[in-house]
Amino acid sequence: MMENQTWVTEFILLGFPLSPNLQVFLFGLFSLFFVFTLLGNSVILGLIWLDSRLHTPMYFFLSHLAIVDIAYASNNVPKMLANLLNKEKTISFVPCIMQTFLYMAFAHTECLILVMMSYDRYVAICHPLHYSVMMSWKVCTIQAVTSWACGSLLALVHVVLILRLPFCGPLEINHFFCEILSVLKQACADTRLNQVVIFVASVFILVGPLCLVLVSYSRILFAILRIQSGEGRRKAFSTCSSHLCVVGLFFGSAIVMYMAPKSRHPEEQQKILSLFYSLFNPMLNPLIYSLRNAEVKGALKRVLWKERSM
């Protein structure tokens, strides 16, 4: 049986099986969303860089979240846009595996960055007198480096386990990028070890952090309710509600994707969910933080006013 296998060096990304006119429409729509994603997150980064009032641990982690969102979308979306217009939707083996690695690394890192952001809010609201010590720049830097390192190492484990598998034709991936579950379906060998590692990693990187976030915000909620100042309570609710919206969008779609029971059309479900947190979630994050955060809106007004004055 091994002798009859046809070894190939590229995959075919099936993408969205739609009419040519609809694919052109989606190309325009998704291109617009992609531009908004890059622009919105770049504006957040620029505001944090230019406004000294945003040089705090909270916005330090928000800048890392913006970087992850830009990188995450840039890894997945351009190939999808190109395939919407091209008849040949092939991708070579090495770029495909690299895309899988970067996609997993950025996703894992975003999970951990969101946990660090919730911890920052917990310390700021529940232990304000110790905030400068518990969230010093040294501690924040260590947390950020640890998030990036753990996310990359965990992604590397997935890629190493994929590379041990033999792949044989025809290799048609029913997805718009090299998503790990879709790639594993093309292996002509037992992938149970990969599936177990993915599930364990999901528990570690999704369920564990989500539990930490929920515990942090339950403590934060009780602390906010004890705040006597109406202005202080409003400010605390504003910053925390923004973060909770982002957490709900990201963790909710990821848990449904990798841990919920599969539907009768799992591949179509995967494509829709992947599209959500590859394109829509990175686009919505800066909108959520700018529309629901008074400090970001204030920074934007100050930067625009300074530009007008010059």
XYZ file of C-alpha atoms in Angstrom:
310
model
C 0.000 0.000 0.000
C 2.891 2.373 0.787
C 4.329 1.687 -2.660
C 1.146 2.952 -4.339
C 1.142 6.270 -2.484
C 1.716 9.395 -4.578
C 3.875 11.835 -2.628
C 3.207 15.483 -3.420
C 4.879 18.815 -2.616
C 1.839 21.082 -2.601
C -1.741 21.331 -1.369
C -4.876 22.606 -3.068
C -6.929 25.017 -0.971
C -10.568 24.553 -1.952
C -11.678 27.689 -0.118
C -15.275 28.741 -0.651
C -17.170 26.794 -3.372
C -19.102 29.782 -4.721
C -19.951 31.302 -8.085
C -17.289 33.540 -9.697
C -19.408 36.685 -9.240
C -19.908 35.982 -5.545
C -16.198 35.281 -5.106
C -15.360 38.677 -6.640
C -17.867 40.312 -4.273
C -16.319 38.523 -1.272
C -12.865 39.572 -2.465
C -13.895 43.217 -2.325
C -15.695 42.849 1.001
C -12.911 40.887 2.727
C -10.267 43.233 1.285
C -12.115 46.136 2.898
C -12.278 44.274 6.217
C -8.559 43.462 5.970
C -7.675 47.118 5.377
C -9.833 48.133 8.358
C -8.050 45.503 10.475
C -4.608 46.810 9.573
C -5.658 50.446 9.885
C -7.548 50.060 13.168
C -4.821 48.141 14.954
C -2.146 50.469 13.550
C -4.068 53.452 14.940
C -4.183 51.786 18.361
C -0.410 51.184 18.211
C 0.212 54.760 17.074
C -1.912 56.263 19.846
C -0.165 54.195 22.516
C 3.224 55.213 21.105
C 2.428 58.952 20.780
C 0.370 59.616 23.925
C 2.373 59.420 27.157
C -0.843 58.982 29.178
C -1.244 55.560 27.583
C 2.228 54.399 28.667
C 0.755 52.071 31.288
C 0.762 48.270 31.684
C -2.806 47.978 30.382
C -1.956 49.675 27.098
C 1.397 47.914 26.928
C -0.515 44.630 26.681
C -3.077 46.209 24.346
C -0.224 47.122 21.978
C 0.877 43.472 21.977
C -2.714 42.433 21.249
C -2.783 44.827 18.281
C 0.513 43.405 16.980
C -0.852 39.850 17.283
C -4.056 40.813 15.457
C -2.132 42.438 12.589
C 0.169 39.415 12.280
C -2.701 36.931 12.634
C -4.768 38.521 9.875
C -1.725 39.023 7.631
C -0.861 35.333 7.911
C -4.256 33.999 6.815
C -6.165 36.604 4.834
C -3.870 37.506 1.857
C -3.787 33.910 0.587
C -7.551 33.677 0.962
C -8.003 36.879 -1.048
C -5.656 35.661 -3.780
C -7.504 32.336 -4.054
C -10.851 34.112 -4.443
C -9.583 35.435 -7.792
C -7.200 32.686 -8.926
C -8.264 29.459 -10.602
C -5.179 27.620 -9.363
C -5.486 27.584 -5.585
C -2.293 25.744 -4.726
C 0.139 26.312 -1.884
C 3.507 24.582 -1.533
C 4.130 22.235 1.374
C 6.671 24.389 3.238
C 4.641 27.651 3.071
C 1.569 25.681 4.159
C 3.313 24.262 7.228
C 4.759 27.711 7.999
C 1.264 29.191 7.770
C -0.008 26.536 10.186
C 2.815 27.299 12.627
C 2.281 31.071 12.564
C -1.494 30.702 12.823
C -1.154 28.507 15.922
C 1.599 30.673 17.454
C -0.391 33.900 17.108
C -3.604 32.260 18.374
C -1.868 30.829 21.463
C -0.112 34.126 22.138
C -3.374 36.066 21.940
C -4.954 33.733 24.516
C -2.111 34.374 26.945
C -2.012 38.133 26.289
C -5.734 38.323 27.110
C -5.033 36.552 30.418
C -2.269 39.060 31.225
C -4.669 41.905 30.487
C -7.272 40.483 32.862
C -4.610 40.061 35.560
C -3.596 43.694 35.050
C -7.192 44.849 35.573
C -7.524 42.590 38.617
C -4.444 44.103 40.274
C -5.432 47.669 39.315
C -8.929 47.395 40.827
C -8.489 44.885 43.666
C -4.962 45.841 44.805
C -4.470 49.471 43.715
C -1.908 50.273 46.435
C 0.384 47.470 45.243
C -0.200 48.050 41.518
C 3.107 49.793 40.792
C 5.039 46.888 42.357
C 2.952 43.956 41.097
C 2.745 45.373 37.563
C 6.153 46.985 37.205
C 7.648 47.314 33.724
C 9.962 44.405 34.474
C 7.018 42.169 35.402
C 5.044 43.286 32.317
C 7.992 42.599 30.027
C 8.464 39.120 31.506
C 4.748 38.377 31.085
C 4.752 39.539 27.457
C 7.912 37.589 26.560
C 6.520 34.499 28.298
C 3.263 34.773 26.326
C 5.091 34.969 22.988
C 7.543 32.199 23.914
C 4.880 29.777 25.195
C 2.639 30.437 22.194
C 5.486 29.787 19.750
C 6.764 26.674 21.543
C 3.306 25.113 21.695
C 2.807 25.822 17.985
C 6.194 24.231 17.292
C 5.052 21.038 19.054
C 2.035 20.831 16.725
C 4.202 21.375 13.640
C 6.766 18.750 14.678
C 3.971 16.222 15.144
C 2.585 17.111 11.709
C 5.967 16.724 10.007
C 6.298 13.138 11.248
C 3.216 12.180 9.196
C 3.290 11.015 5.563
C 1.094 12.966 3.145
C -0.089 11.435 -0.108
C -2.339 12.682 -2.896
C -4.777 13.971 -3.702
C -4.203 16.741 -1.148
C -7.278 18.967 -1.368
C -7.676 20.967 1.832
C -11.288 22.023 2.281
C -10.362 25.356 3.806
C -9.144 28.810 2.793
C -5.792 28.405 4.578
C -3.704 25.617 6.108
C -5.730 25.190 9.284
C -4.304 22.385 11.425
C -7.405 20.154 11.577
C -7.891 20.369 7.806
C -4.205 19.588 7.169
C -4.340 16.517 9.417
C -7.180 15.087 7.321
C -4.762 14.807 4.393
C -2.313 12.555 6.246
C -2.272 8.894 5.220
C -1.337 7.693 8.727
C -2.782 7.521 12.215
C -3.315 11.068 13.584
C -4.686 10.118 16.999
C -1.588 11.465 18.766
C -2.041 14.807 16.995
C -5.707 14.926 17.961
C -4.902 14.176 21.614
C -2.211 16.872 21.709
C -4.595 19.395 20.131
C -7.250 18.616 22.743
C -4.780 18.817 25.642
C -3.370 22.065 24.250
C -6.915 23.434 23.948
C -7.536 22.671 27.625
C -4.236 24.328 28.552
C -4.484 27.351 26.272
C -8.267 27.901 26.140
C -10.097 26.433 29.145
C -7.346 27.210 31.667
C -6.895 30.867 30.661
C -10.649 31.362 30.321
C -11.140 30.105 33.890
C -8.446 32.492 35.118
C -10.119 35.371 33.293
C -13.532 34.524 34.764
C -12.108 34.251 38.290
C -10.315 37.584 37.862
C -13.443 39.342 36.667
C -15.641 37.865 39.359
C -13.242 39.394 41.901
C -13.175 42.623 39.889
C -16.979 42.801 39.816
C -17.211 42.572 43.602
C -14.494 45.215 43.948
C -16.252 47.580 41.510
C -19.533 47.287 43.408
C -17.705 48.466 46.548
C -16.341 51.606 44.861
C -18.055 54.653 46.366
C -17.226 57.102 43.577
C -19.631 57.018 40.658
C -16.909 58.255 38.290
C -14.478 55.584 39.485
C -17.098 52.873 39.062
C -17.944 54.085 35.555
C -14.270 54.151 34.501
C -13.667 50.655 35.883
C -16.734 49.273 34.097
C -15.664 50.959 30.852
C -12.185 49.412 30.672
C -13.274 45.991 31.948
C -16.307 45.688 29.658
C -14.095 46.351 26.630
C -11.768 43.540 27.621
C -14.636 41.159 28.378
C -16.109 41.734 24.905
C -12.785 40.806 23.293
C -12.372 37.761 25.548
C -15.887 36.533 24.779
C -15.441 36.874 21.022
C -12.062 35.148 20.865
C -12.439 32.352 23.420
C -16.022 31.609 22.422
C -15.229 30.998 18.757
C -12.015 29.084 19.541
C -13.678 26.730 22.040
C -16.521 25.980 19.600
C -13.907 25.341 16.914
C -11.619 22.944 18.776
C -13.569 21.534 21.727
C -17.286 21.478 20.886
C -18.846 18.357 19.295
C -18.674 18.462 15.500
C -21.814 19.176 13.487
C -22.932 17.330 10.357
C -20.943 19.846 8.291
C -17.793 20.302 10.378
C -15.625 21.593 7.534
C -18.044 24.388 6.619
C -18.399 25.212 10.302
C -14.610 25.377 10.646
C -14.306 27.748 7.701
C -16.913 30.138 9.105
C -15.378 30.117 12.593
C -11.854 30.495 11.198
C -13.030 33.433 9.131
C -14.522 34.972 12.266
C -11.366 34.952 14.355
C -8.964 35.404 11.411
C -10.652 38.505 10.033
C -13.644 39.740 11.998
C -12.182 39.454 15.507
C -8.939 41.361 14.704
C -11.061 44.018 12.988
C -13.486 44.341 15.910
C -10.852 44.556 18.672
C -9.701 48.134 17.940
C -13.315 49.223 17.440
C -14.299 47.794 20.820
C -11.391 49.456 22.600
C -11.861 52.810 20.864
C -15.650 53.031 21.184
C -15.901 51.756 24.763
C -12.701 53.236 26.209
C -12.677 56.897 27.222
C -8.872 57.014 27.497
C -8.352 55.816 23.912
C -10.936 58.294 22.602
C -9.271 61.046 24.616
C -5.850 60.112 23.224
C -7.226 60.198 19.668
C -8.672 63.686 20.237
C -5.386 64.943 21.692
C -3.344 63.571 18.781
C -5.746 65.063 16.209
C -5.776 68.398 18.024
C -1.982 68.439 18.137
C -1.853 67.764 14.384
C -4.279 70.638 13.718
C -2.252 72.992 15.923
C 0.897 72.229 13.958
